């Protein structure tokens, strides 16, 4: 009987602590991660840059039009090749917005850092993809 009571109390405590872990930050991160996943899907998987533009915030849409985002998409495909995979790396909260980072791989670039910038309301404002080059090791310096 004591074991059953202990198990019930322990279960109740775990439920309370799981509910306490939910926070405005975790909600914001989840919403922004969903927007980043939608961006990756439309821009890189489906190759529909005009649809990607619709995912961005109003301020970003003032700066980027259909022609510009299509040009960006074509340039990325030319320089990096076909998208293969991505992995979430980190999320940083700032006073005036947030930053989300993914590592991606493409045919021509095996490691690409992708940064998504969100405003304080959680709207996607900008993105940047930067290939990470591995430095060639100089055998003479190893000695």
mmCIF file with all atom_site columns, C-alpha atoms in Angstrom:
data_model
loop_
_atom_site.group_PDB
_atom_site.id
_atom_site.type_symbol
_atom_site.label_atom_id
_atom_site.label_alt_id
_atom_site.label_comp_id
_atom_site.label_asym_id
_atom_site.label_entity_id
_atom_site.label_seq_id
_atom_site.pdbx_PDB_ins_code
_atom_site.Cartn_x
_atom_site.Cartn_y
_atom_site.Cartn_z
_atom_site.occupancy
_atom_site.B_iso_or_equiv
_atom_site.pdbx_formal_charge
_atom_site.auth_seq_id
_atom_site.auth_comp_id
_atom_site.auth_asym_id
_atom_site.auth_atom_id
_atom_site.pdbx_PDB_model_num
ATOM 1   C CA . UNK A 1 1   ? 0.000  0.000  0.000   1.00 0.00 ? 1   UNK A CA 1
ATOM 2   C CA . UNK A 1 2   ? 2.839  2.395  0.875   1.00 0.00 ? 2   UNK A CA 1
ATOM 3   C CA . UNK A 1 3   ? 4.414  1.773  -2.536  1.00 0.00 ? 3   UNK A CA 1
ATOM 4   C CA . UNK A 1 4   ? 1.182  2.717  -4.316  1.00 0.00 ? 4   UNK A CA 1
ATOM 5   C CA . UNK A 1 5   ? 0.802  5.924  -2.308  1.00 0.00 ? 5   UNK A CA 1
ATOM 6   C CA . UNK A 1 6   ? 4.440  6.821  -2.908  1.00 0.00 ? 6   UNK A CA 1
ATOM 7   C CA . UNK A 1 7   ? 4.000  6.213  -6.651  1.00 0.00 ? 7   UNK A CA 1
ATOM 8   C CA . UNK A 1 8   ? 0.881  8.410  -6.749  1.00 0.00 ? 8   UNK A CA 1
ATOM 9   C CA . UNK A 1 9   ? 2.585  11.237 -4.857  1.00 0.00 ? 9   UNK A CA 1
ATOM 10  C CA . UNK A 1 10  ? 5.652  10.996 -7.074  1.00 0.00 ? 10  UNK A CA 1
ATOM 11  C CA . UNK A 1 11  ? 3.458  11.038 -10.195 1.00 0.00 ? 11  UNK A CA 1
ATOM 12  C CA . UNK A 1 12  ? 1.607  14.124 -8.950  1.00 0.00 ? 12  UNK A CA 1
ATOM 13  C CA . UNK A 1 13  ? 4.878  15.929 -8.223  1.00 0.00 ? 13  UNK A CA 1
ATOM 14  C CA . UNK A 1 14  ? 6.217  15.148 -11.707 1.00 0.00 ? 14  UNK A CA 1
ATOM 15  C CA . UNK A 1 15  ? 3.008  16.463 -13.289 1.00 0.00 ? 15  UNK A CA 1
ATOM 16  C CA . UNK A 1 16  ? 3.242  19.715 -11.332 1.00 0.00 ? 16  UNK A CA 1
ATOM 17  C CA . UNK A 1 17  ? 6.897  20.235 -12.202 1.00 0.00 ? 17  UNK A CA 1
ATOM 18  C CA . UNK A 1 18  ? 6.236  19.531 -15.909 1.00 0.00 ? 18  UNK A CA 1
ATOM 19  C CA . UNK A 1 19  ? 3.463  22.148 -15.905 1.00 0.00 ? 19  UNK A CA 1
ATOM 20  C CA . UNK A 1 20  ? 5.749  24.625 -14.149 1.00 0.00 ? 20  UNK A CA 1
ATOM 21  C CA . UNK A 1 21  ? 8.398  24.171 -16.841 1.00 0.00 ? 21  UNK A CA 1
ATOM 22  C CA . UNK A 1 22  ? 6.093  25.619 -19.526 1.00 0.00 ? 22  UNK A CA 1
ATOM 23  C CA . UNK A 1 23  ? 6.909  29.288 -19.844 1.00 0.00 ? 23  UNK A CA 1
ATOM 24  C CA . UNK A 1 24  ? 6.425  32.219 -22.200 1.00 0.00 ? 24  UNK A CA 1
ATOM 25  C CA . UNK A 1 25  ? 9.952  31.568 -23.469 1.00 0.00 ? 25  UNK A CA 1
ATOM 26  C CA . UNK A 1 26  ? 9.202  27.949 -24.334 1.00 0.00 ? 26  UNK A CA 1
ATOM 27  C CA . UNK A 1 27  ? 5.995  28.993 -26.100 1.00 0.00 ? 27  UNK A CA 1
ATOM 28  C CA . UNK A 1 28  ? 7.873  31.651 -28.096 1.00 0.00 ? 28  UNK A CA 1
ATOM 29  C CA . UNK A 1 29  ? 10.613 29.220 -29.014 1.00 0.00 ? 29  UNK A CA 1
ATOM 30  C CA . UNK A 1 30  ? 8.106  26.600 -30.169 1.00 0.00 ? 30  UNK A CA 1
ATOM 31  C CA . UNK A 1 31  ? 6.237  29.130 -32.329 1.00 0.00 ? 31  UNK A CA 1
ATOM 32  C CA . UNK A 1 32  ? 9.459  30.433 -33.866 1.00 0.00 ? 32  UNK A CA 1
ATOM 33  C CA . UNK A 1 33  ? 10.732 26.923 -34.480 1.00 0.00 ? 33  UNK A CA 1
ATOM 34  C CA . UNK A 1 34  ? 7.484  26.146 -36.332 1.00 0.00 ? 34  UNK A CA 1
ATOM 35  C CA . UNK A 1 35  ? 8.029  29.236 -38.525 1.00 0.00 ? 35  UNK A CA 1
ATOM 36  C CA . UNK A 1 36  ? 11.634 28.225 -39.196 1.00 0.00 ? 36  UNK A CA 1
ATOM 37  C CA . UNK A 1 37  ? 10.525 24.706 -40.156 1.00 0.00 ? 37  UNK A CA 1
ATOM 38  C CA . UNK A 1 38  ? 7.885  26.146 -42.510 1.00 0.00 ? 38  UNK A CA 1
ATOM 39  C CA . UNK A 1 39  ? 10.543 28.439 -44.052 1.00 0.00 ? 39  UNK A CA 1
ATOM 40  C CA . UNK A 1 40  ? 12.908 25.489 -44.580 1.00 0.00 ? 40  UNK A CA 1
ATOM 41  C CA . UNK A 1 41  ? 10.082 23.473 -46.141 1.00 0.00 ? 41  UNK A CA 1
ATOM 42  C CA . UNK A 1 42  ? 8.886  26.160 -48.549 1.00 0.00 ? 42  UNK A CA 1
ATOM 43  C CA . UNK A 1 43  ? 12.242 27.729 -49.441 1.00 0.00 ? 43  UNK A CA 1
ATOM 44  C CA . UNK A 1 44  ? 14.544 24.720 -49.549 1.00 0.00 ? 44  UNK A CA 1
ATOM 45  C CA . UNK A 1 45  ? 12.427 21.580 -49.924 1.00 0.00 ? 45  UNK A CA 1
ATOM 46  C CA . UNK A 1 46  ? 9.545  22.752 -52.122 1.00 0.00 ? 46  UNK A CA 1
ATOM 47  C CA . UNK A 1 47  ? 11.546 25.600 -53.731 1.00 0.00 ? 47  UNK A CA 1
ATOM 48  C CA . UNK A 1 48  ? 8.662  28.095 -53.544 1.00 0.00 ? 48  UNK A CA 1
ATOM 49  C CA . UNK A 1 49  ? 10.334 31.400 -52.595 1.00 0.00 ? 49  UNK A CA 1
ATOM 50  C CA . UNK A 1 50  ? 7.143  33.449 -53.105 1.00 0.00 ? 50  UNK A CA 1
ATOM 51  C CA . UNK A 1 51  ? 5.389  31.307 -50.476 1.00 0.00 ? 51  UNK A CA 1
ATOM 52  C CA . UNK A 1 52  ? 8.394  31.758 -48.196 1.00 0.00 ? 52  UNK A CA 1
ATOM 53  C CA . UNK A 1 53  ? 7.972  35.514 -48.365 1.00 0.00 ? 53  UNK A CA 1
ATOM 54  C CA . UNK A 1 54  ? 4.460  35.142 -46.933 1.00 0.00 ? 54  UNK A CA 1
ATOM 55  C CA . UNK A 1 55  ? 5.969  33.539 -43.793 1.00 0.00 ? 55  UNK A CA 1
ATOM 56  C CA . UNK A 1 56  ? 7.997  36.645 -43.015 1.00 0.00 ? 56  UNK A CA 1
ATOM 57  C CA . UNK A 1 57  ? 6.901  39.618 -40.929 1.00 0.00 ? 57  UNK A CA 1
ATOM 58  C CA . UNK A 1 58  ? 5.424  42.804 -42.371 1.00 0.00 ? 58  UNK A CA 1
ATOM 59  C CA . UNK A 1 59  ? 8.680  44.769 -41.979 1.00 0.00 ? 59  UNK A CA 1
ATOM 60  C CA . UNK A 1 60  ? 10.623 42.106 -43.853 1.00 0.00 ? 60  UNK A CA 1
ATOM 61  C CA . UNK A 1 61  ? 8.038  42.023 -46.626 1.00 0.00 ? 61  UNK A CA 1
ATOM 62  C CA . UNK A 1 62  ? 8.571  45.755 -47.159 1.00 0.00 ? 62  UNK A CA 1
ATOM 63  C CA . UNK A 1 63  ? 12.286 45.113 -47.782 1.00 0.00 ? 63  UNK A CA 1
ATOM 64  C CA . UNK A 1 64  ? 12.037 41.930 -49.854 1.00 0.00 ? 64  UNK A CA 1
ATOM 65  C CA . UNK A 1 65  ? 9.730  41.420 -52.832 1.00 0.00 ? 65  UNK A CA 1
ATOM 66  C CA . UNK A 1 66  ? 8.956  38.312 -54.918 1.00 0.00 ? 66  UNK A CA 1
ATOM 67  C CA . UNK A 1 67  ? 11.690 39.075 -57.428 1.00 0.00 ? 67  UNK A CA 1
ATOM 68  C CA . UNK A 1 68  ? 14.364 39.530 -54.757 1.00 0.00 ? 68  UNK A CA 1
ATOM 69  C CA . UNK A 1 69  ? 13.507 36.371 -52.805 1.00 0.00 ? 69  UNK A CA 1
ATOM 70  C CA . UNK A 1 70  ? 13.394 34.360 -56.043 1.00 0.00 ? 70  UNK A CA 1
ATOM 71  C CA . UNK A 1 71  ? 16.844 35.716 -56.904 1.00 0.00 ? 71  UNK A CA 1
ATOM 72  C CA . UNK A 1 72  ? 18.105 34.756 -53.433 1.00 0.00 ? 72  UNK A CA 1
ATOM 73  C CA . UNK A 1 73  ? 16.702 31.245 -53.859 1.00 0.00 ? 73  UNK A CA 1
ATOM 74  C CA . UNK A 1 74  ? 18.358 30.824 -57.257 1.00 0.00 ? 74  UNK A CA 1
ATOM 75  C CA . UNK A 1 75  ? 21.694 32.087 -55.910 1.00 0.00 ? 75  UNK A CA 1
ATOM 76  C CA . UNK A 1 76  ? 21.533 29.666 -52.971 1.00 0.00 ? 76  UNK A CA 1
ATOM 77  C CA . UNK A 1 77  ? 20.798 26.739 -55.303 1.00 0.00 ? 77  UNK A CA 1
ATOM 78  C CA . UNK A 1 78  ? 23.661 27.762 -57.611 1.00 0.00 ? 78  UNK A CA 1
ATOM 79  C CA . UNK A 1 79  ? 26.225 28.150 -54.814 1.00 0.00 ? 79  UNK A CA 1
ATOM 80  C CA . UNK A 1 80  ? 25.175 25.426 -52.368 1.00 0.00 ? 80  UNK A CA 1
ATOM 81  C CA . UNK A 1 81  ? 23.346 22.880 -54.493 1.00 0.00 ? 81  UNK A CA 1
ATOM 82  C CA . UNK A 1 82  ? 20.335 20.871 -53.424 1.00 0.00 ? 82  UNK A CA 1
ATOM 83  C CA . UNK A 1 83  ? 19.215 20.946 -49.788 1.00 0.00 ? 83  UNK A CA 1
ATOM 84  C CA . UNK A 1 84  ? 19.752 17.663 -47.944 1.00 0.00 ? 84  UNK A CA 1
ATOM 85  C CA . UNK A 1 85  ? 19.081 18.051 -44.208 1.00 0.00 ? 85  UNK A CA 1
ATOM 86  C CA . UNK A 1 86  ? 19.036 20.407 -41.228 1.00 0.00 ? 86  UNK A CA 1
ATOM 87  C CA . UNK A 1 87  ? 19.406 20.202 -37.485 1.00 0.00 ? 87  UNK A CA 1
ATOM 88  C CA . UNK A 1 88  ? 18.328 22.692 -34.818 1.00 0.00 ? 88  UNK A CA 1
ATOM 89  C CA . UNK A 1 89  ? 21.338 23.981 -32.880 1.00 0.00 ? 89  UNK A CA 1
ATOM 90  C CA . UNK A 1 90  ? 20.265 26.827 -30.629 1.00 0.00 ? 90  UNK A CA 1
ATOM 91  C CA . UNK A 1 91  ? 17.936 29.637 -29.704 1.00 0.00 ? 91  UNK A CA 1
ATOM 92  C CA . UNK A 1 92  ? 18.937 32.939 -28.121 1.00 0.00 ? 92  UNK A CA 1
ATOM 93  C CA . UNK A 1 93  ? 16.513 35.425 -26.614 1.00 0.00 ? 93  UNK A CA 1
ATOM 94  C CA . UNK A 1 94  ? 17.398 39.121 -26.787 1.00 0.00 ? 94  UNK A CA 1
ATOM 95  C CA . UNK A 1 95  ? 15.546 42.233 -25.579 1.00 0.00 ? 95  UNK A CA 1
ATOM 96  C CA . UNK A 1 96  ? 14.427 43.272 -29.058 1.00 0.00 ? 96  UNK A CA 1
ATOM 97  C CA . UNK A 1 97  ? 14.103 39.874 -30.731 1.00 0.00 ? 97  UNK A CA 1
ATOM 98  C CA . UNK A 1 98  ? 15.336 36.337 -30.924 1.00 0.00 ? 98  UNK A CA 1
ATOM 99  C CA . UNK A 1 99  ? 17.812 34.326 -32.955 1.00 0.00 ? 99  UNK A CA 1
ATOM 100 C CA . UNK A 1 100 ? 17.433 30.700 -33.993 1.00 0.00 ? 100 UNK A CA 1
ATOM 101 C CA . UNK A 1 101 ? 20.279 28.708 -35.504 1.00 0.00 ? 101 UNK A CA 1
ATOM 102 C CA . UNK A 1 102 ? 20.315 25.547 -37.602 1.00 0.00 ? 102 UNK A CA 1
ATOM 103 C CA . UNK A 1 103 ? 23.117 23.599 -39.222 1.00 0.00 ? 103 UNK A CA 1
ATOM 104 C CA . UNK A 1 104 ? 22.237 22.450 -42.721 1.00 0.00 ? 104 UNK A CA 1
ATOM 105 C CA . UNK A 1 105 ? 23.806 20.372 -45.432 1.00 0.00 ? 105 UNK A CA 1
ATOM 106 C CA . UNK A 1 106 ? 23.616 20.834 -49.187 1.00 0.00 ? 106 UNK A CA 1
ATOM 107 C CA . UNK A 1 107 ? 25.114 18.970 -52.156 1.00 0.00 ? 107 UNK A CA 1
ATOM 108 C CA . UNK A 1 108 ? 27.940 21.456 -52.662 1.00 0.00 ? 108 UNK A CA 1
ATOM 109 C CA . UNK A 1 109 ? 28.281 22.650 -49.046 1.00 0.00 ? 109 UNK A CA 1
ATOM 110 C CA . UNK A 1 110 ? 28.260 19.961 -46.368 1.00 0.00 ? 110 UNK A CA 1
ATOM 111 C CA . UNK A 1 111 ? 27.975 22.387 -43.429 1.00 0.00 ? 111 UNK A CA 1
ATOM 112 C CA . UNK A 1 112 ? 25.963 25.612 -43.625 1.00 0.00 ? 112 UNK A CA 1
ATOM 113 C CA . UNK A 1 113 ? 24.943 27.772 -40.660 1.00 0.00 ? 113 UNK A CA 1
ATOM 114 C CA . UNK A 1 114 ? 21.441 29.196 -41.021 1.00 0.00 ? 114 UNK A CA 1
ATOM 115 C CA . UNK A 1 115 ? 20.361 32.021 -38.739 1.00 0.00 ? 115 UNK A CA 1
ATOM 116 C CA . UNK A 1 116 ? 16.745 33.154 -38.416 1.00 0.00 ? 116 UNK A CA 1
ATOM 117 C CA . UNK A 1 117 ? 16.052 36.528 -36.794 1.00 0.00 ? 117 UNK A CA 1
ATOM 118 C CA . UNK A 1 118 ? 12.692 37.242 -35.164 1.00 0.00 ? 118 UNK A CA 1
ATOM 119 C CA . UNK A 1 119 ? 11.354 40.532 -33.810 1.00 0.00 ? 119 UNK A CA 1
ATOM 120 C CA . UNK A 1 120 ? 9.996  40.926 -30.270 1.00 0.00 ? 120 UNK A CA 1
ATOM 121 C CA . UNK A 1 121 ? 6.539  39.808 -31.488 1.00 0.00 ? 121 UNK A CA 1
ATOM 122 C CA . UNK A 1 122 ? 7.933  36.572 -32.949 1.00 0.00 ? 122 UNK A CA 1
ATOM 123 C CA . UNK A 1 123 ? 7.715  37.611 -36.608 1.00 0.00 ? 123 UNK A CA 1
ATOM 124 C CA . UNK A 1 124 ? 10.437 36.282 -38.903 1.00 0.00 ? 124 UNK A CA 1
ATOM 125 C CA . UNK A 1 125 ? 12.407 39.345 -40.021 1.00 0.00 ? 125 UNK A CA 1
ATOM 126 C CA . UNK A 1 126 ? 15.520 37.982 -41.685 1.00 0.00 ? 126 UNK A CA 1
ATOM 127 C CA . UNK A 1 127 ? 17.590 34.918 -42.438 1.00 0.00 ? 127 UNK A CA 1
ATOM 128 C CA . UNK A 1 128 ? 21.199 34.266 -43.384 1.00 0.00 ? 128 UNK A CA 1
ATOM 129 C CA . UNK A 1 129 ? 22.939 31.158 -44.685 1.00 0.00 ? 129 UNK A CA 1
ATOM 130 C CA . UNK A 1 130 ? 26.709 30.931 -44.299 1.00 0.00 ? 130 UNK A CA 1
ATOM 131 C CA . UNK A 1 131 ? 28.764 27.955 -45.481 1.00 0.00 ? 131 UNK A CA 1
ATOM 132 C CA . UNK A 1 132 ? 31.313 26.879 -42.876 1.00 0.00 ? 132 UNK A CA 1
ATOM 133 C CA . UNK A 1 133 ? 34.631 26.005 -44.468 1.00 0.00 ? 133 UNK A CA 1
ATOM 134 C CA . UNK A 1 134 ? 36.938 23.545 -42.803 1.00 0.00 ? 134 UNK A CA 1
ATOM 135 C CA . UNK A 1 135 ? 40.440 24.871 -42.576 1.00 0.00 ? 135 UNK A CA 1
ATOM 136 C CA . UNK A 1 136 ? 43.022 22.713 -44.272 1.00 0.00 ? 136 UNK A CA 1
ATOM 137 C CA . UNK A 1 137 ? 45.404 21.304 -41.715 1.00 0.00 ? 137 UNK A CA 1
ATOM 138 C CA . UNK A 1 138 ? 49.040 22.057 -42.307 1.00 0.00 ? 138 UNK A CA 1
ATOM 139 C CA . UNK A 1 139 ? 51.041 18.930 -41.505 1.00 0.00 ? 139 UNK A CA 1
ATOM 140 C CA . UNK A 1 140 ? 54.192 20.959 -40.894 1.00 0.00 ? 140 UNK A CA 1
ATOM 141 C CA . UNK A 1 141 ? 52.499 22.795 -38.005 1.00 0.00 ? 141 UNK A CA 1
ATOM 142 C CA . UNK A 1 142 ? 51.566 19.493 -36.326 1.00 0.00 ? 142 UNK A CA 1
ATOM 143 C CA . UNK A 1 143 ? 55.232 18.626 -35.727 1.00 0.00 ? 143 UNK A CA 1
#
